[in-house]
Amino acid sequence: MKEYEIFIETMNPCDGAKYAKQEIIEAEAESPEAYIKEHAKYPVLETIKNADGDTVVTTGNKNGYLIRYTFTE
């Protein structure tokens, strides 16, 4: 298991990213994908690596609700 610092941004369709609820947690998981599979509220829409090499997973639903998880080892 790896330990990750996870930055979570929760966005609703009215406010978007500008007013996202933000939190930082620490968690152990086999991988970011394993953490998302166990904890995510919505299906995965996109998984990318950012410029710093962190894994960024965006989940969401058809109504415009998005949750973005940024995993840093």
PDB file of N, H, CA, C and O in Angstrom:
ATOM      1  N   MET A   1       0.839  -1.188   0.000  1.00  0.00           N
ATOM      2  CA  MET A   1       0.000   0.000   0.000  1.00  0.00           C
ATOM      3  C   MET A   1       0.882   1.249   0.000  1.00  0.00           C
ATOM      4  O   MET A   1       1.954   1.285   0.604  1.00  0.00           O
ATOM      5  N   LYS A   2       0.396   2.245  -0.686  1.00  0.00           N
ATOM      6  H   LYS A   2      -0.475   2.215  -1.177  1.00  0.00           H
ATOM      7  CA  LYS A   2       1.086   3.535  -0.738  1.00  0.00           C
ATOM      8  C   LYS A   2       0.286   4.553   0.056  1.00  0.00           C
ATOM      9  O   LYS A   2      -0.931   4.438   0.196  1.00  0.00           O
ATOM     10  N   GLU A   3       0.988   5.546   0.571  1.00  0.00           N
ATOM     11  H   GLU A   3       1.977   5.639   0.457  1.00  0.00           H
ATOM     12  CA  GLU A   3       0.307   6.625   1.277  1.00  0.00           C
ATOM     13  C   GLU A   3       0.202   7.828   0.346  1.00  0.00           C
ATOM     14  O   GLU A   3       1.183   8.232  -0.278  1.00  0.00           O
ATOM     15  N   TYR A   4      -1.004   8.395   0.260  1.00  0.00           N
ATOM     16  H   TYR A   4      -1.801   8.066   0.767  1.00  0.00           H
ATOM     17  CA  TYR A   4      -1.268   9.527  -0.609  1.00  0.00           C
ATOM     18  C   TYR A   4      -1.819  10.701   0.179  1.00  0.00           C
ATOM     19  O   TYR A   4      -2.548  10.525   1.155  1.00  0.00           O
ATOM     20  N   GLU A   5      -1.465  11.893  -0.254  1.00  0.00           N
ATOM     21  H   GLU A   5      -0.873  12.036  -1.048  1.00  0.00           H
ATOM     22  CA  GLU A   5      -2.171  13.096   0.158  1.00  0.00           C
ATOM     23  C   GLU A   5      -3.159  13.350  -0.977  1.00  0.00           C
ATOM     24  O   GLU A   5      -2.773  13.415  -2.144  1.00  0.00           O
ATOM     25  N   ILE A   6      -4.434  13.493  -0.626  1.00  0.00           N
ATOM     26  H   ILE A   6      -4.747  13.440   0.322  1.00  0.00           H
ATOM     27  CA  ILE A   6      -5.473  13.623  -1.642  1.00  0.00           C
ATOM     28  C   ILE A   6      -6.166  14.975  -1.476  1.00  0.00           C
ATOM     29  O   ILE A   6      -6.731  15.274  -0.424  1.00  0.00           O
ATOM     30  N   PHE A   7      -6.111  15.775  -2.524  1.00  0.00           N
ATOM     31  H   PHE A   7      -5.652  15.532  -3.378  1.00  0.00           H
ATOM     32  CA  PHE A   7      -6.798  17.067  -2.567  1.00  0.00           C
ATOM     33  C   PHE A   7      -8.115  16.825  -3.290  1.00  0.00           C
ATOM     34  O   PHE A   7      -8.124  16.427  -4.455  1.00  0.00           O
ATOM     35  N   ILE A   8      -9.230  17.065  -2.598  1.00  0.00           N
ATOM     36  H   ILE A   8      -9.222  17.388  -1.651  1.00  0.00           H
ATOM     37  CA  ILE A   8     -10.554  16.774  -3.145  1.00  0.00           C
ATOM     38  C   ILE A   8     -11.307  18.080  -3.360  1.00  0.00           C
ATOM     39  O   ILE A   8     -11.468  18.882  -2.440  1.00  0.00           O
ATOM     40  N   GLU A   9     -11.767  18.280  -4.598  1.00  0.00           N
ATOM     41  H   GLU A   9     -11.636  17.629  -5.346  1.00  0.00           H
ATOM     42  CA  GLU A   9     -12.566  19.462  -4.949  1.00  0.00           C
ATOM     43  C   GLU A   9     -13.950  18.987  -5.386  1.00  0.00           C
ATOM     44  O   GLU A   9     -14.084  18.234  -6.350  1.00  0.00           O
ATOM     45  N   THR A  10     -14.976  19.437  -4.664  1.00  0.00           N
ATOM     46  H   THR A  10     -14.868  20.048  -3.881  1.00  0.00           H
ATOM     47  CA  THR A  10     -16.353  19.064  -4.973  1.00  0.00           C
ATOM     48  C   THR A  10     -17.045  20.267  -5.596  1.00  0.00           C
ATOM     49  O   THR A  10     -17.152  21.325  -4.977  1.00  0.00           O
ATOM     50  N   MET A  11     -17.521  20.092  -6.841  1.00  0.00           N
ATOM     51  H   MET A  11     -17.434  19.232  -7.344  1.00  0.00           H
ATOM     52  CA  MET A  11     -18.123  21.195  -7.584  1.00  0.00           C
ATOM     53  C   MET A  11     -19.561  20.855  -7.940  1.00  0.00           C
ATOM     54  O   MET A  11     -19.870  19.728  -8.327  1.00  0.00           O
ATOM     55  N   ASN A  12     -20.442  21.851  -7.804  1.00  0.00           N
ATOM     56  H   ASN A  12     -20.191  22.767  -7.490  1.00  0.00           H
ATOM     57  CA  ASN A  12     -21.822  21.644  -8.239  1.00  0.00           C
ATOM     58  C   ASN A  12     -22.060  22.443  -9.513  1.00  0.00           C
ATOM     59  O   ASN A  12     -21.273  23.335  -9.830  1.00  0.00           O
ATOM     60  N   PRO A  13     -23.130  22.145 -10.252  1.00  0.00           N
ATOM     61  CA  PRO A  13     -23.331  22.786 -11.553  1.00  0.00           C
ATOM     62  C   PRO A  13     -23.566  24.294 -11.482  1.00  0.00           C
ATOM     63  O   PRO A  13     -23.320  24.997 -12.461  1.00  0.00           O
ATOM     64  N   CYS A  14     -24.026  24.791 -10.366  1.00  0.00           N
ATOM     65  H   CYS A  14     -24.226  24.220  -9.570  1.00  0.00           H
ATOM     66  CA  CYS A  14     -24.313  26.232 -10.257  1.00  0.00           C
ATOM     67  C   CYS A  14     -23.052  27.056 -10.019  1.00  0.00           C
ATOM     68  O   CYS A  14     -22.877  28.116 -10.619  1.00  0.00           O
ATOM     69  N   ASP A  15     -22.180  26.573  -9.151  1.00  0.00           N
ATOM     70  H   ASP A  15     -22.322  25.711  -8.664  1.00  0.00           H
ATOM     71  CA  ASP A  15     -21.007  27.349  -8.742  1.00  0.00           C
ATOM     72  C   ASP A  15     -19.743  27.017  -9.511  1.00  0.00           C
ATOM     73  O   ASP A  15     -18.874  27.877  -9.652  1.00  0.00           O
ATOM     74  N   GLY A  16     -19.614  25.808 -10.008  1.00  0.00           N
ATOM     75  H   GLY A  16     -20.320  25.109  -9.894  1.00  0.00           H
ATOM     76  CA  GLY A  16     -18.421  25.413 -10.739  1.00  0.00           C
ATOM     77  C   GLY A  16     -17.179  25.369  -9.864  1.00  0.00           C
ATOM     78  O   GLY A  16     -17.281  25.301  -8.639  1.00  0.00           O
ATOM     79  N   ALA A  17     -16.014  25.408 -10.485  1.00  0.00           N
ATOM     80  H   ALA A  17     -15.932  25.464 -11.480  1.00  0.00           H
ATOM     81  CA  ALA A  17     -14.737  25.272  -9.787  1.00  0.00           C
ATOM     82  C   ALA A  17     -14.412  26.481  -8.907  1.00  0.00           C
ATOM     83  O   ALA A  17     -13.680  26.353  -7.926  1.00  0.00           O
ATOM     84  N   LYS A  18     -14.950  27.648  -9.253  1.00  0.00           N
ATOM     85  H   LYS A  18     -15.544  27.752 -10.050  1.00  0.00           H
ATOM     86  CA  LYS A  18     -14.624  28.866  -8.508  1.00  0.00           C
ATOM     87  C   LYS A  18     -15.002  28.753  -7.030  1.00  0.00           C
ATOM     88  O   LYS A  18     -14.280  29.248  -6.165  1.00  0.00           O
ATOM     89  N   TYR A  19     -16.120  28.109  -6.744  1.00  0.00           N
ATOM     90  H   TYR A  19     -16.706  27.706  -7.447  1.00  0.00           H
ATOM     91  CA  TYR A  19     -16.603  27.985  -5.363  1.00  0.00           C
ATOM     92  C   TYR A  19     -16.615  26.537  -4.885  1.00  0.00           C
ATOM     93  O   TYR A  19     -17.451  26.163  -4.063  1.00  0.00           O
ATOM     94  N   ALA A  20     -15.712  25.734  -5.386  1.00  0.00           N
ATOM     95  H   ALA A  20     -15.033  26.037  -6.054  1.00  0.00           H
ATOM     96  CA  ALA A  20     -15.657  24.325  -5.025  1.00  0.00           C
ATOM     97  C   ALA A  20     -15.337  24.152  -3.544  1.00  0.00           C
ATOM     98  O   ALA A  20     -14.546  24.897  -2.966  1.00  0.00           O
ATOM     99  N   LYS A  21     -15.972  23.154  -2.954  1.00  0.00           N
ATOM    100  H   LYS A  21     -16.615  22.549  -3.423  1.00  0.00           H
ATOM    101  CA  LYS A  21     -15.617  22.757  -1.588  1.00  0.00           C
ATOM    102  C   LYS A  21     -14.286  22.020  -1.700  1.00  0.00           C
ATOM    103  O   LYS A  21     -14.148  21.111  -2.518  1.00  0.00           O
ATOM    104  N   GLN A  22     -13.307  22.405  -0.883  1.00  0.00           N
ATOM    105  H   GLN A  22     -13.419  23.144  -0.219  1.00  0.00           H
ATOM    106  CA  GLN A  22     -11.975  21.818  -0.979  1.00  0.00           C
ATOM    107  C   GLN A  22     -11.576  21.201   0.351  1.00  0.00           C
ATOM    108  O   GLN A  22     -11.836  21.760   1.417  1.00  0.00           O
ATOM    109  N   GLU A  23     -10.938  20.039   0.271  1.00  0.00           N
ATOM    110  H   GLU A  23     -10.727  19.585  -0.595  1.00  0.00           H
ATOM    111  CA  GLU A  23     -10.415  19.398   1.476  1.00  0.00           C
ATOM    112  C   GLU A  23      -9.178  18.591   1.109  1.00  0.00           C
ATOM    113  O   GLU A  23      -9.008  18.168  -0.034  1.00  0.00           O
ATOM    114  N   ILE A  24      -8.322  18.388   2.098  1.00  0.00           N
ATOM    115  H   ILE A  24      -8.460  18.732   3.027  1.00  0.00           H
ATOM    116  CA  ILE A  24      -7.121  17.580   1.926  1.00  0.00           C
ATOM    117  C   ILE A  24      -7.165  16.469   2.968  1.00  0.00           C
ATOM    118  O   ILE A  24      -7.375  16.716   4.156  1.00  0.00           O
ATOM    119  N   ILE A  25      -6.962  15.231   2.494  1.00  0.00           N
ATOM    120  H   ILE A  25      -6.792  15.031   1.529  1.00  0.00           H
ATOM    121  CA  ILE A  25      -6.927  14.095   3.406  1.00  0.00           C
ATOM    122  C   ILE A  25      -5.677  13.273   3.103  1.00  0.00           C
ATOM    123  O   ILE A  25      -5.045  13.447   2.061  1.00  0.00           O
ATOM    124  N   GLU A  26      -5.336  12.392   4.009  1.00  0.00           N
ATOM    125  H   GLU A  26      -5.850  12.250   4.855  1.00  0.00           H
ATOM    126  CA  GLU A  26      -4.272  11.422   3.781  1.00  0.00           C
ATOM    127  C   GLU A  26      -4.904  10.049   3.843  1.00  0.00           C
ATOM    128  O   GLU A  26      -5.749   9.781   4.698  1.00  0.00           O
ATOM    129  N   ALA A  27      -4.489   9.172   2.926  1.00  0.00           N
ATOM    130  H   ALA A  27      -3.804   9.390   2.232  1.00  0.00           H
ATOM    131  CA  ALA A  27      -5.065   7.832   2.875  1.00  0.00           C
ATOM    132  C   ALA A  27      -4.051   6.853   2.323  1.00  0.00           C
ATOM    133  O   ALA A  27      -3.133   7.227   1.594  1.00  0.00           O
ATOM    134  N   GLU A  28      -4.232   5.593   2.680  1.00  0.00           N
ATOM    135  H   GLU A  28      -4.978   5.288   3.272  1.00  0.00           H
ATOM    136  CA  GLU A  28      -3.422   4.519   2.122  1.00  0.00           C
ATOM    137  C   GLU A  28      -4.278   3.761   1.129  1.00  0.00           C
ATOM    138  O   GLU A  28      -5.447   3.474   1.388  1.00  0.00           O
ATOM    139  N   ALA A  29      -3.680   3.438  -0.016  1.00  0.00           N
ATOM    140  H   ALA A  29      -2.731   3.671  -0.226  1.00  0.00           H
ATOM    141  CA  ALA A  29      -4.390   2.685  -1.042  1.00  0.00           C
ATOM    142  C   ALA A  29      -3.374   1.993  -1.939  1.00  0.00           C
ATOM    143  O   ALA A  29      -2.216   2.402  -2.012  1.00  0.00           O
ATOM    144  N   GLU A  30      -3.815   0.947  -2.619  1.00  0.00           N
ATOM    145  H   GLU A  30      -4.756   0.615  -2.560  1.00  0.00           H
ATOM    146  CA  GLU A  30      -2.952   0.265  -3.588  1.00  0.00           C
ATOM    147  C   GLU A  30      -2.598   1.200  -4.739  1.00  0.00           C
ATOM    148  O   GLU A  30      -1.478   1.179  -5.250  1.00  0.00           O
ATOM    149  N   SER A  31      -3.579   2.026  -5.144  1.00  0.00           N
ATOM    150  H   SER A  31      -4.488   2.042  -4.729  1.00  0.00           H
ATOM    151  CA  SER A  31      -3.399   2.956  -6.259  1.00  0.00           C
ATOM    152  C   SER A  31      -4.515   3.991  -6.191  1.00  0.00           C
ATOM    153  O   SER A  31      -5.499   3.790  -5.479  1.00  0.00           O
ATOM    154  N   PRO A  32      -4.377   5.096  -6.922  1.00  0.00           N
ATOM    155  CA  PRO A  32      -5.487   6.057  -6.979  1.00  0.00           C
ATOM    156  C   PRO A  32      -6.773   5.420  -7.504  1.00  0.00           C
ATOM    157  O   PRO A  32      -7.864   5.710  -7.013  1.00  0.00           O
ATOM    158  N   GLU A  33      -6.636   4.556  -8.499  1.00  0.00           N
ATOM    159  H   GLU A  33      -5.750   4.320  -8.897  1.00  0.00           H
ATOM    160  CA  GLU A  33      -7.807   3.900  -9.069  1.00  0.00           C
ATOM    161  C   GLU A  33      -8.521   3.023  -8.038  1.00  0.00           C
ATOM    162  O   GLU A  33      -9.751   2.983  -7.997  1.00  0.00           O
ATOM    163  N   ALA A  34      -7.746   2.321  -7.205  1.00  0.00           N
ATOM    164  H   ALA A  34      -6.747   2.354  -7.237  1.00  0.00           H
ATOM    165  CA  ALA A  34      -8.337   1.477  -6.163  1.00  0.00           C
ATOM    166  C   ALA A  34      -9.066   2.332  -5.129  1.00  0.00           C
ATOM    167  O   ALA A  34     -10.142   1.959  -4.661  1.00  0.00           O
ATOM    168  N   TYR A  35      -8.485   3.475  -4.772  1.00  0.00           N
ATOM    169  H   TYR A  35      -7.611   3.778  -5.152  1.00  0.00           H
ATOM    170  CA  TYR A  35      -9.141   4.373  -3.814  1.00  0.00           C
ATOM    171  C   TYR A  35     -10.466   4.878  -4.389  1.00  0.00           C
ATOM    172  O   TYR A  35     -11.486   4.876  -3.699  1.00  0.00           O
ATOM    173  N   ILE A  36     -10.450   5.306  -5.642  1.00  0.00           N
ATOM    174  H   ILE A  36      -9.622   5.308  -6.203  1.00  0.00           H
ATOM    175  CA  ILE A  36     -11.653   5.832  -6.288  1.00  0.00           C
ATOM    176  C   ILE A  36     -12.730   4.753  -6.358  1.00  0.00           C
ATOM    177  O   ILE A  36     -13.897   5.020  -6.072  1.00  0.00           O
ATOM    178  N   LYS A  37     -12.349   3.556  -6.731  1.00  0.00           N
ATOM    179  H   LYS A  37     -11.401   3.339  -6.963  1.00  0.00           H
ATOM    180  CA  LYS A  37     -13.315   2.453  -6.849  1.00  0.00           C
ATOM    181  C   LYS A  37     -14.027   2.212  -5.520  1.00  0.00           C
ATOM    182  O   LYS A  37     -15.218   1.903  -5.494  1.00  0.00           O
ATOM    183  N   GLU A  38     -13.296   2.354  -4.426  1.00  0.00           N
ATOM    184  H   GLU A  38     -12.328   2.606  -4.447  1.00  0.00           H
ATOM    185  CA  GLU A  38     -13.865   2.095  -3.099  1.00  0.00           C
ATOM    186  C   GLU A  38     -14.627   3.294  -2.525  1.00  0.00           C
ATOM    187  O   GLU A  38     -15.606   3.100  -1.805  1.00  0.00           O
ATOM    188  N   HIS A  39     -14.202   4.537  -2.827  1.00  0.00           N
ATOM    189  H   HIS A  39     -13.406   4.694  -3.412  1.00  0.00           H
ATOM    190  CA  HIS A  39     -14.749   5.709  -2.141  1.00  0.00           C
ATOM    191  C   HIS A  39     -15.543   6.695  -2.988  1.00  0.00           C
ATOM    192  O   HIS A  39     -16.289   7.506  -2.438  1.00  0.00           O
ATOM    193  N   ALA A  40     -15.407   6.650  -4.290  1.00  0.00           N
ATOM    194  H   ALA A  40     -14.801   5.992  -4.736  1.00  0.00           H
ATOM    195  CA  ALA A  40     -16.033   7.685  -5.126  1.00  0.00           C
ATOM    196  C   ALA A  40     -17.555   7.549  -5.162  1.00  0.00           C
ATOM    197  O   ALA A  40     -18.109   6.450  -5.177  1.00  0.00           O
ATOM    198  N   LYS A  41     -18.196   8.698  -5.174  1.00  0.00           N
ATOM    199  H   LYS A  41     -17.745   9.590  -5.162  1.00  0.00           H
ATOM    200  CA  LYS A  41     -19.654   8.774  -5.226  1.00  0.00           C
ATOM    201  C   LYS A  41     -20.172   8.637  -6.661  1.00  0.00           C
ATOM    202  O   LYS A  41     -21.274   8.133  -6.877  1.00  0.00           O
ATOM    203  N   TYR A  42     -19.376   9.085  -7.644  1.00  0.00           N
ATOM    204  H   TYR A  42     -18.481   9.494  -7.469  1.00  0.00           H
ATOM    205  CA  TYR A  42     -19.790   9.108  -9.048  1.00  0.00           C
ATOM    206  C   TYR A  42     -18.823   8.290  -9.896  1.00  0.00           C
ATOM    207  O   TYR A  42     -17.720   7.979  -9.446  1.00  0.00           O
ATOM    208  N   PRO A  43     -19.221   7.938 -11.113  1.00  0.00           N
ATOM    209  CA  PRO A  43     -18.312   7.222 -12.017  1.00  0.00           C
ATOM    210  C   PRO A  43     -17.160   8.102 -12.505  1.00  0.00           C
ATOM    211  O   PRO A  43     -17.264   9.328 -12.540  1.00  0.00           O
ATOM    212  N   VAL A  44     -16.074   7.455 -12.876  1.00  0.00           N
ATOM    213  H   VAL A  44     -15.989   6.459 -12.848  1.00  0.00           H
ATOM    214  CA  VAL A  44     -14.882   8.161 -13.374  1.00  0.00           C
ATOM    215  C   VAL A  44     -15.158   8.720 -14.769  1.00  0.00           C
ATOM    216  O   VAL A  44     -15.637   8.014 -15.656  1.00  0.00           O
ATOM    217  N   LEU A  45     -14.845  10.001 -14.938  1.00  0.00           N
ATOM    218  H   LEU A  45     -14.456  10.574 -14.218  1.00  0.00           H
ATOM    219  CA  LEU A  45     -14.972  10.660 -16.238  1.00  0.00           C
ATOM    220  C   LEU A  45     -13.624  10.785 -16.936  1.00  0.00           C
ATOM    221  O   LEU A  45     -13.535  10.683 -18.159  1.00  0.00           O
ATOM    222  N   GLU A  46     -12.558  11.011 -16.132  1.00  0.00           N
ATOM    223  H   GLU A  46     -12.630  11.094 -15.138  1.00  0.00           H
ATOM    224  CA  GLU A  46     -11.238  11.268 -16.715  1.00  0.00           C
ATOM    225  C   GLU A  46     -10.161  10.976 -15.678  1.00  0.00           C
ATOM    226  O   GLU A  46     -10.337  11.243 -14.489  1.00  0.00           O
ATOM    227  N   THR A  47      -9.043  10.423 -16.145  1.00  0.00           N
ATOM    228  H   THR A  47      -8.901  10.206 -17.111  1.00  0.00           H
ATOM    229  CA  THR A  47      -7.856  10.225 -15.309  1.00  0.00           C
ATOM    230  C   THR A  47      -6.664  10.745 -16.092  1.00  0.00           C
ATOM    231  O   THR A  47      -6.421  10.318 -17.221  1.00  0.00           O
ATOM    232  N   ILE A  48      -5.906  11.684 -15.482  1.00  0.00           N
ATOM    233  H   ILE A  48      -6.104  12.031 -14.565  1.00  0.00           H
ATOM    234  CA  ILE A  48      -4.736  12.269 -16.149  1.00  0.00           C
ATOM    235  C   ILE A  48      -3.579  12.386 -15.149  1.00  0.00           C
ATOM    236  O   ILE A  48      -3.764  12.209 -13.945  1.00  0.00           O
ATOM    237  N   LYS A  49      -2.409  12.682 -15.660  1.00  0.00           N
ATOM    238  H   LYS A  49      -2.259  12.826 -16.639  1.00  0.00           H
ATOM    239  CA  LYS A  49      -1.248  13.065 -14.853  1.00  0.00           C
ATOM    240  C   LYS A  49      -1.047  14.555 -15.062  1.00  0.00           C
ATOM    241  O   LYS A  49      -1.039  15.021 -16.201  1.00  0.00           O
ATOM    242  N   ASN A  50      -0.885  15.318 -13.976  1.00  0.00           N
ATOM    243  H   ASN A  50      -0.892  14.940 -13.050  1.00  0.00           H
ATOM    244  CA  ASN A  50      -0.639  16.755 -14.131  1.00  0.00           C
ATOM    245  C   ASN A  50       0.855  17.013 -14.336  1.00  0.00           C
ATOM    246  O   ASN A  50       1.649  16.073 -14.377  1.00  0.00           O
ATOM    247  N   ALA A  51       1.234  18.275 -14.464  1.00  0.00           N
ATOM    248  H   ALA A  51       0.589  19.038 -14.430  1.00  0.00           H
ATOM    249  CA  ALA A  51       2.633  18.648 -14.739  1.00  0.00           C
ATOM    250  C   ALA A  51       3.581  18.215 -13.633  1.00  0.00           C
ATOM    251  O   ALA A  51       4.769  18.013 -13.881  1.00  0.00           O
ATOM    252  N   ASP A  52       3.064  18.067 -12.400  1.00  0.00           N
ATOM    253  H   ASP A  52       2.099  18.230 -12.198  1.00  0.00           H
ATOM    254  CA  ASP A  52       3.898  17.640 -11.268  1.00  0.00           C
ATOM    255  C   ASP A  52       3.994  16.123 -11.151  1.00  0.00           C
ATOM    256  O   ASP A  52       4.694  15.615 -10.275  1.00  0.00           O
ATOM    257  N   GLY A  53       3.298  15.392 -12.025  1.00  0.00           N
ATOM    258  H   GLY A  53       2.729  15.805 -12.737  1.00  0.00           H
ATOM    259  CA  GLY A  53       3.316  13.937 -11.980  1.00  0.00           C
ATOM    260  C   GLY A  53       2.260  13.339 -11.066  1.00  0.00           C
ATOM    261  O   GLY A  53       2.252  12.129 -10.842  1.00  0.00           O
ATOM    262  N   ASP A  54       1.365  14.170 -10.534  1.00  0.00           N
ATOM    263  H   ASP A  54       1.371  15.153 -10.717  1.00  0.00           H
ATOM    264  CA  ASP A  54       0.295  13.680  -9.670  1.00  0.00           C
ATOM    265  C   ASP A  54      -0.818  13.091 -10.533  1.00  0.00           C
ATOM    266  O   ASP A  54      -1.024  13.520 -11.668  1.00  0.00           O
ATOM    267  N   THR A  55      -1.528  12.114  -9.995  1.00  0.00           N
ATOM    268  H   THR A  55      -1.360  11.766  -9.073  1.00  0.00           H
ATOM    269  CA  THR A  55      -2.672  11.540 -10.685  1.00  0.00           C
ATOM    270  C   THR A  55      -3.911  12.340 -10.329  1.00  0.00           C
ATOM    271  O   THR A  55      -4.200  12.552  -9.151  1.00  0.00           O
ATOM    272  N   VAL A  56      -4.647  12.788 -11.346  1.00  0.00           N
ATOM    273  H   VAL A  56      -4.412  12.616 -12.303  1.00  0.00           H
ATOM    274  CA  VAL A  56      -5.861  13.568 -11.149  1.00  0.00           C
ATOM    275  C   VAL A  56      -7.026  12.773 -11.736  1.00  0.00           C
ATOM    276  O   VAL A  56      -7.059  12.484 -12.932  1.00  0.00           O
ATOM    277  N   VAL A  57      -7.981  12.426 -10.871  1.00  0.00           N
ATOM    278  H   VAL A  57      -7.955  12.661  -9.900  1.00  0.00           H
ATOM    279  CA  VAL A  57      -9.148  11.656 -11.298  1.00  0.00           C
ATOM    280  C   VAL A  57     -10.381  12.533 -11.125  1.00  0.00           C
ATOM    281  O   VAL A  57     -10.626  13.059 -10.040  1.00  0.00           O
ATOM    282  N   THR A  58     -11.159  12.692 -12.199  1.00  0.00           N
ATOM    283  H   THR A  58     -10.959  12.264 -13.080  1.00  0.00           H
ATOM    284  CA  THR A  58     -12.394  13.465 -12.139  1.00  0.00           C
ATOM    285  C   THR A  58     -13.563  12.503 -12.250  1.00  0.00           C
ATOM    286  O   THR A  58     -13.623  11.674 -13.158  1.00  0.00           O
ATOM    287  N   THR A  59     -14.501  12.627 -11.301  1.00  0.00           N
ATOM    288  H   THR A  59     -14.452  13.300 -10.563  1.00  0.00           H
ATOM    289  CA  THR A  59     -15.717  11.828 -11.325  1.00  0.00           C
ATOM    290  C   THR A  59     -16.903  12.775 -11.443  1.00  0.00           C
ATOM    291  O   THR A  59     -16.784  13.963 -11.145  1.00  0.00           O
ATOM    292  N   GLY A  60     -18.039  12.256 -11.875  1.00  0.00           N
ATOM    293  H   GLY A  60     -18.136  11.291 -12.117  1.00  0.00           H
ATOM    294  CA  GLY A  60     -19.197  13.126 -11.989  1.00  0.00           C
ATOM    295  C   GLY A  60     -20.433  12.381 -12.427  1.00  0.00           C
ATOM    296  O   GLY A  60     -20.407  11.182 -12.703  1.00  0.00           O
ATOM    297  N   ASN A  61     -21.532  13.143 -12.482  1.00  0.00           N
ATOM    298  H   ASN A  61     -21.553  14.117 -12.257  1.00  0.00           H
ATOM    299  CA  ASN A  61     -22.790  12.559 -12.940  1.00  0.00           C
ATOM    300  C   ASN A  61     -23.353  13.374 -14.097  1.00  0.00           C
ATOM    301  O   ASN A  61     -22.746  14.355 -14.527  1.00  0.00           O
ATOM    302  N   LYS A  62     -24.498  12.970 -14.592  1.00  0.00           N
ATOM    303  H   LYS A  62     -24.990  12.174 -14.242  1.00  0.00           H
ATOM    304  CA  LYS A  62     -25.117  13.618 -15.750  1.00  0.00           C
ATOM    305  C   LYS A  62     -25.703  14.984 -15.420  1.00  0.00           C
ATOM    306  O   LYS A  62     -26.049  15.734 -16.334  1.00  0.00           O
ATOM    307  N   ASN A  63     -25.823  15.327 -14.148  1.00  0.00           N
ATOM    308  H   ASN A  63     -25.542  14.718 -13.406  1.00  0.00           H
ATOM    309  CA  ASN A  63     -26.424  16.594 -13.736  1.00  0.00           C
ATOM    310  C   ASN A  63     -25.408  17.707 -13.522  1.00  0.00           C
ATOM    311  O   ASN A  63     -25.782  18.805 -13.110  1.00  0.00           O
ATOM    312  N   GLY A  64     -24.135  17.449 -13.790  1.00  0.00           N
ATOM    313  H   GLY A  64     -23.831  16.557 -14.124  1.00  0.00           H
ATOM    314  CA  GLY A  64     -23.118  18.491 -13.679  1.00  0.00           C
ATOM    315  C   GLY A  64     -22.343  18.515 -12.376  1.00  0.00           C
ATOM    316  O   GLY A  64     -21.517  19.404 -12.168  1.00  0.00           O
ATOM    317  N   TYR A  65     -22.592  17.557 -11.495  1.00  0.00           N
ATOM    318  H   TYR A  65     -23.262  16.835 -11.664  1.00  0.00           H
ATOM    319  CA  TYR A  65     -21.823  17.479 -10.258  1.00  0.00           C
ATOM    320  C   TYR A  65     -20.494  16.793 -10.549  1.00  0.00           C
ATOM    321  O   TYR A  65     -20.466  15.723 -11.158  1.00  0.00           O
ATOM    322  N   LEU A  66     -19.390  17.406 -10.116  1.00  0.00           N
ATOM    323  H   LEU A  66     -19.413  18.275  -9.621  1.00  0.00           H
ATOM    324  CA  LEU A  66     -18.046  16.876 -10.349  1.00  0.00           C
ATOM    325  C   LEU A  66     -17.268  16.813  -9.044  1.00  0.00           C
ATOM    326  O   LEU A  66     -17.395  17.687  -8.187  1.00  0.00           O
ATOM    327  N   ILE A  67     -16.469  15.778  -8.907  1.00  0.00           N
ATOM    328  H   ILE A  67     -16.366  15.068  -9.603  1.00  0.00           H
ATOM    329  CA  ILE A  67     -15.509  15.695  -7.803  1.00  0.00           C
ATOM    330  C   ILE A  67     -14.167  15.349  -8.422  1.00  0.00           C
ATOM    331  O   ILE A  67     -14.029  14.349  -9.128  1.00  0.00           O
ATOM    332  N   ARG A  68     -13.168  16.200  -8.144  1.00  0.00           N
ATOM    333  H   ARG A  68     -13.279  17.012  -7.570  1.00  0.00           H
ATOM    334  CA  ARG A  68     -11.818  16.002  -8.681  1.00  0.00           C
ATOM    335  C   ARG A  68     -10.894  15.616  -7.524  1.00  0.00           C
ATOM    336  O   ARG A  68     -10.825  16.311  -6.510  1.00  0.00           O
ATOM    337  N   TYR A  69     -10.201  14.516  -7.689  1.00  0.00           N
ATOM    338  H   TYR A  69     -10.257  13.951  -8.512  1.00  0.00           H
ATOM    339  CA  TYR A  69      -9.255  13.996  -6.699  1.00  0.00           C
ATOM    340  C   TYR A  69      -7.852  14.123  -7.260  1.00  0.00           C
ATOM    341  O   TYR A  69      -7.576  13.617  -8.348  1.00  0.00           O
ATOM    342  N   THR A  70      -6.949  14.798  -6.531  1.00  0.00           N
ATOM    343  H   THR A  70      -7.173  15.209  -5.647  1.00  0.00           H
ATOM    344  CA  THR A  70      -5.552  14.892  -6.949  1.00  0.00           C
ATOM    345  C   THR A  70      -4.715  14.113  -5.938  1.00  0.00           C
ATOM    346  O   THR A  70      -4.674  14.453  -4.755  1.00  0.00           O
ATOM    347  N   PHE A  71      -4.053  13.069  -6.416  1.00  0.00           N
ATOM    348  H   PHE A  71      -4.086  12.793  -7.377  1.00  0.00           H
ATOM    349  CA  PHE A  71      -3.273  12.158  -5.573  1.00  0.00           C
ATOM    350  C   PHE A  71      -1.797  12.526  -5.651  1.00  0.00           C
ATOM    351  O   PHE A  71      -1.215  12.548  -6.736  1.00  0.00           O
ATOM    352  N   THR A  72      -1.192  12.816  -4.502  1.00  0.00           N
ATOM    353  H   THR A  72      -1.664  12.798  -3.621  1.00  0.00           H
ATOM    354  CA  THR A  72       0.239  13.090  -4.409  1.00  0.00           C
ATOM    355  C   THR A  72       0.854  12.055  -3.468  1.00  0.00           C
ATOM    356  O   THR A  72       0.369  11.854  -2.355  1.00  0.00           O
ATOM    357  N   GLU A  73       1.922  11.400  -3.921  1.00  0.00           N
ATOM    358  H   GLU A  73       2.316  11.563  -4.826  1.00  0.00           H
ATOM    359  CA  GLU A  73       2.585  10.403  -3.064  1.00  0.00           C
ATOM    360  C   GLU A  73       3.487  11.083  -2.070  1.00  0.00           C
ATOM    361  O   GLU A  73       4.132  10.415  -1.262  1.00  0.00           O
TER     362      GLU A  73
END
